[in-house]
Amino acid sequence: MRSYALRRVLQAVVVLWAAFTLSFVILYLLPGDAVLAKLGGGDTATALTPEQIAQARAEYGLDDPWFVQYGKRLAGALHADFGRSIATGDSATHMVLTALPPTLAVAGLGLVLALLFGGGAALAGTYTRAKWLGNLLLSLPPLGISLPVFWVGLVLVQIFSFQLRVLPALGNNGPQSLILPAITLALPTGAVIGQVLAKSLRTQLAEPYIETVRAKGAGRGRVHFGHALRNAAIPVLTMVGVVAGQLLAGSVVTETVFSRDGVGRVTTAAVNAQDIPVVQAVIVLAAFFFVVINLAVDLIYPLLDPRVRCDPAVRVRKELVHG
Amino acid sequence: MIGVHSRTPALILSLAAVSVVAACSSAATTADAGPPRAGGTLTLAVGSNPDCLDPQQTGTNASLNVGRQLVDSLTDQDPDTGEIKPWLATSWESNADSTSFTFHLRPGVTFSDGTPLDAAAVKTSFDGVKALGAKSLLGLGYLASYRSATVVDPQTVRFDFTTPSAQFLQATSTMSLGILAPAAYQKTPDQRCQGDGLIGSGPFVFGSFKQNSEIVITKRKGYNWGSSLWKHQGEAYLDTVDYKIVPEPGVRTGSLLSGQLSATTEVQPVDEAQFQGNGFSEQTRPNPGIVFNLHANVTKGVLTDERVRQAVSKGINRQEVTDTVLSPNYKPATSILASTTPLHADLSQELAYDPAGATRLLDEDGWVPGPDGIRVKNGQRLSASVLFSSVFNQSQSVLELIQQQLRKIGFDLRIELHTNAEVLQLQQAGNYEFLWYNVTRADPDILRNNFSTKAGNRSKLAPGNPLDAALDQQAASIDPAVRKPAAEQAQRLIVEQAYAIPVFELTQVIAVGPDAHAVGFEASSRLQLFDTWVSGS
């Protein structure tokens, strides 16, 4: 177990370094740079001399050769200092950390709602004896997946904010402002969870061990929620690791539609402005979350399934292949 | 975004005609609103995050619309006449060749940190802008030949320039040269961007800035040194202005209609009809300065041929552009300068749609229609590219319409969308045929900035041409009798030689809810909220 943990930490470090390096390479190779983006923006562009542009680029160290820039940035990143944003002048780490809580709040609530929507539809759809109801419930996840997040957000704003006027359309103020964005995020995410859980439940219910449980006299509810669900939950857990990333990506859209501050907005702006310090801070943070969530998921497997206990990584993969 | 609304062009055209006339002053938005009332909050949506709030540093409207309320300027500019009027300076004089300006300051003015606004503070502030270099996108141009500021006595300050700078007088009226307190320069420019040390003497003081979310400014207690152009004196009416950053145009529109906002900037042409005649109103004003235009590089491809450039100008139906892609609030260009720019010359005759004239010019010049309808001459296709970045949402649609219009005279316009960074890079390298852009500035000197061979020279003209002479002449005198003919001559040369082909005037369109009144524009078409007030609770 200890060598396993060590291996996972090493892997994580490599992933973080790769994310950092790749983002630098891509942004460095793009035509133009953050200073040009800043000076070229707006409708007020004064005619600049090449000297003035050179001076501005020197001020941000953008005239250094690539390996010097890369080295400086990497050294800073090791101390969680990604440098100052060229667009806003604020520290990139500070910008991303301030933007993080509102994004986590929406993503967290979105994940809870997604589990409720998706889990609810899958459980009820497979449990019910009314065939039409089962079909209806199980057709919800594919429908949810096919709806674009952007469109769902605008429709929700239109109905609940502009027409019924029960929820605010904009801003980060108060728990009320969390509801619409969280629902918007939860629909496609919940749909994925629902699909995986429904399929997994049906597979488990067809397994021979269910017969044994029934023969022992367990009721329908106990079979469904006690035995089948516990085994069916493993692929869903794997999916949660994947959709956590989806929730972060979805925040780019929901934060724009709902005019919220957050990592999504910071990312869009930074990418548009080729603001390397901020983009790198976001990417490393996102990679960090991915690593942590997947590690957490891996460590939860053994709690659900004792067979995974000896070597989680290997066994889980087998489980997934066979399941 | 959600619904496309049909409209009746005739009615809207007449409404727009009224609103354009009204828009030139900061008139009250609702006639029967009663006397202005002090107190309350104006909740105003802006479309993009103002990365930096320091008016001395930034050039975006989202930011300048905030900065204007925080700082006072030496002078103010009358939006109706373009005249420069007293504000912090009660009077001023300049020397004959406009290289030296002396301002006499109003006594008793203080910054919001309590320190006095005197000649020494003014000097510190102007030196501070100069020291920003390229970080002050606008100040850089205004103070290009700034030599020094001298404190003559506590209430008198003199500015000296190395070359004639008539434009400086208008520049002193802008928020970019608004005065910040000496304490502001104890902070770094980056800190001031975030509001730290952003201390002015203006009618509002900085409250808070939450990135991508909102900016709050509050009334300055005891303010009593407003511009001579404002409708009332004393403190501002509003207690608070809450700027909400709302990137989605449809959400701005819906939020205003559902009462979650007092007003919104950046109304899209397609949404404008929703605010006409239902308790809501629109305030519009064309941006002064260089209109949206196809700026030709006369050293490239077919654009070296003057008759080709003139044919392109004749082949563009400007009225169709504003009628179909934009809205009646936008006006076809009548010169390279917008109609709201001082010393604008009306050249609408020269810019009339004349496809027959365009065809004749090209025929005479030896361009014959090829198999695909595009003309050719000696194996060369009549084709040029235009570079643009999406600063203005409708640019792509406008250019696509122009492309169709020019196709009718056998000219192939290739549209190339780039990022801001790429456009600047290509422009610096001289690697373009047409550039598509506009520049906001309420002074004809902006032409010198972009056309003079001693400055931007975006047309890549040879030094010593007649345009240079006219541009130098307008830069050397603040006397309208000298300046006016020179500025007119410059506009005429640019339009007739088609160094740049004007298309339409960018217009600020603000929608105002039933409770907000007198949301006004200053001379550069940025918001001036001193006289603004809200009714109701």
CSV table of N, CA and C in Angstrom, one decimal, chain B residues 91-104 157-161 165-169 475-479:
chain,number,residue,atom,x,y,z
B,91,SER,N,-9.1,78.8,-16.0
B,91,SER,CA,-8.7,79.5,-17.3
B,91,SER,C,-7.3,78.9,-17.7
B,92,TRP,N,-6.9,79.2,-18.9
B,92,TRP,CA,-5.7,78.7,-19.4
B,92,TRP,C,-5.2,79.5,-20.6
B,93,GLU,N,-4.0,79.5,-20.9
B,93,GLU,CA,-3.5,80.1,-22.1
B,93,GLU,C,-2.4,79.2,-22.7
B,94,SER,N,-2.1,79.5,-24.0
B,94,SER,CA,-1.0,78.7,-24.7
B,94,SER,C,-0.2,79.7,-25.6
B,95,ASN,N,1.0,79.2,-25.9
B,95,ASN,CA,1.8,80.1,-26.8
B,95,ASN,C,1.4,79.9,-28.2
B,96,ALA,N,2.0,80.7,-29.1
B,96,ALA,CA,1.6,80.7,-30.5
B,96,ALA,C,1.7,79.4,-31.2
B,97,ASP,N,2.7,78.6,-31.0
B,97,ASP,CA,2.8,77.4,-31.7
B,97,ASP,C,2.4,76.1,-30.9
B,98,SER,N,1.6,76.4,-29.9
B,98,SER,CA,1.0,75.3,-29.1
B,98,SER,C,2.1,74.3,-28.5
B,99,THR,N,3.2,74.9,-28.0
B,99,THR,CA,4.2,74.0,-27.4
B,99,THR,C,4.2,74.3,-25.9
B,100,SER,N,3.4,75.2,-25.4
B,100,SER,CA,3.4,75.5,-24.0
B,100,SER,C,2.0,75.9,-23.5
B,101,PHE,N,1.5,75.3,-22.5
B,101,PHE,CA,0.1,75.6,-22.0
B,101,PHE,C,0.2,75.9,-20.5
B,102,THR,N,-0.5,76.9,-20.1
B,102,THR,CA,-0.5,77.3,-18.6
B,102,THR,C,-1.9,77.2,-18.1
B,103,PHE,N,-2.1,76.5,-17.0
B,103,PHE,CA,-3.5,76.3,-16.5
B,103,PHE,C,-3.6,77.0,-15.1
B,104,HIS,N,-4.7,77.7,-14.8
B,104,HIS,CA,-4.9,78.3,-13.5
B,104,HIS,C,-5.9,77.5,-12.8
B,157,VAL,N,0.0,75.8,-13.1
B,157,VAL,CA,1.0,74.8,-13.6
B,157,VAL,C,1.1,75.0,-15.2
B,158,ARG,N,2.4,74.8,-15.6
B,158,ARG,CA,2.7,75.0,-17.0
B,158,ARG,C,3.2,73.7,-17.6
B,159,PHE,N,2.7,73.4,-18.8
B,159,PHE,CA,3.2,72.2,-19.5
B,159,PHE,C,4.0,72.6,-20.8
B,160,ASP,N,5.1,72.0,-21.0
B,160,ASP,CA,5.9,72.3,-22.2
B,160,ASP,C,6.1,71.0,-23.0
B,161,PHE,N,6.0,71.2,-24.3
B,161,PHE,CA,6.1,70.1,-25.3
B,161,PHE,C,7.3,70.4,-26.3
B,165,SER,N,1.5,70.8,-30.1
B,165,SER,CA,0.6,69.8,-29.6
B,165,SER,C,-0.8,70.4,-29.3
B,166,ALA,N,-1.4,70.9,-30.3
B,166,ALA,CA,-2.7,71.6,-30.1
B,166,ALA,C,-3.7,70.6,-29.5
B,167,GLN,N,-3.6,69.3,-29.8
B,167,GLN,CA,-4.5,68.3,-29.3
B,167,GLN,C,-4.4,68.2,-27.8
B,168,PHE,N,-3.4,68.7,-27.2
B,168,PHE,CA,-3.2,68.6,-25.7
B,168,PHE,C,-4.3,69.2,-24.9
B,169,LEU,N,-4.9,70.3,-25.5
B,169,LEU,CA,-5.9,71.0,-24.8
B,169,LEU,C,-7.1,70.1,-24.6
B,475,ALA,N,-2.1,70.5,-36.1
B,475,ALA,CA,-1.5,70.2,-34.8
B,475,ALA,C,-0.8,71.4,-34.1
B,476,ALA,N,-0.6,72.5,-34.9
B,476,ALA,CA,0.2,73.6,-34.5
B,476,ALA,C,-0.6,74.7,-33.9
B,477,SER,N,-1.9,74.7,-33.9
B,477,SER,CA,-2.7,75.8,-33.4
B,477,SER,C,-4.0,75.4,-32.8
B,478,ILE,N,-4.3,76.1,-31.7
B,478,ILE,CA,-5.6,75.8,-31.1
B,478,ILE,C,-6.7,76.7,-31.6
B,479,ASP,N,-6.3,77.7,-32.5
B,479,ASP,CA,-7.2,78.6,-33.1
B,479,ASP,C,-8.0,78.0,-34.2
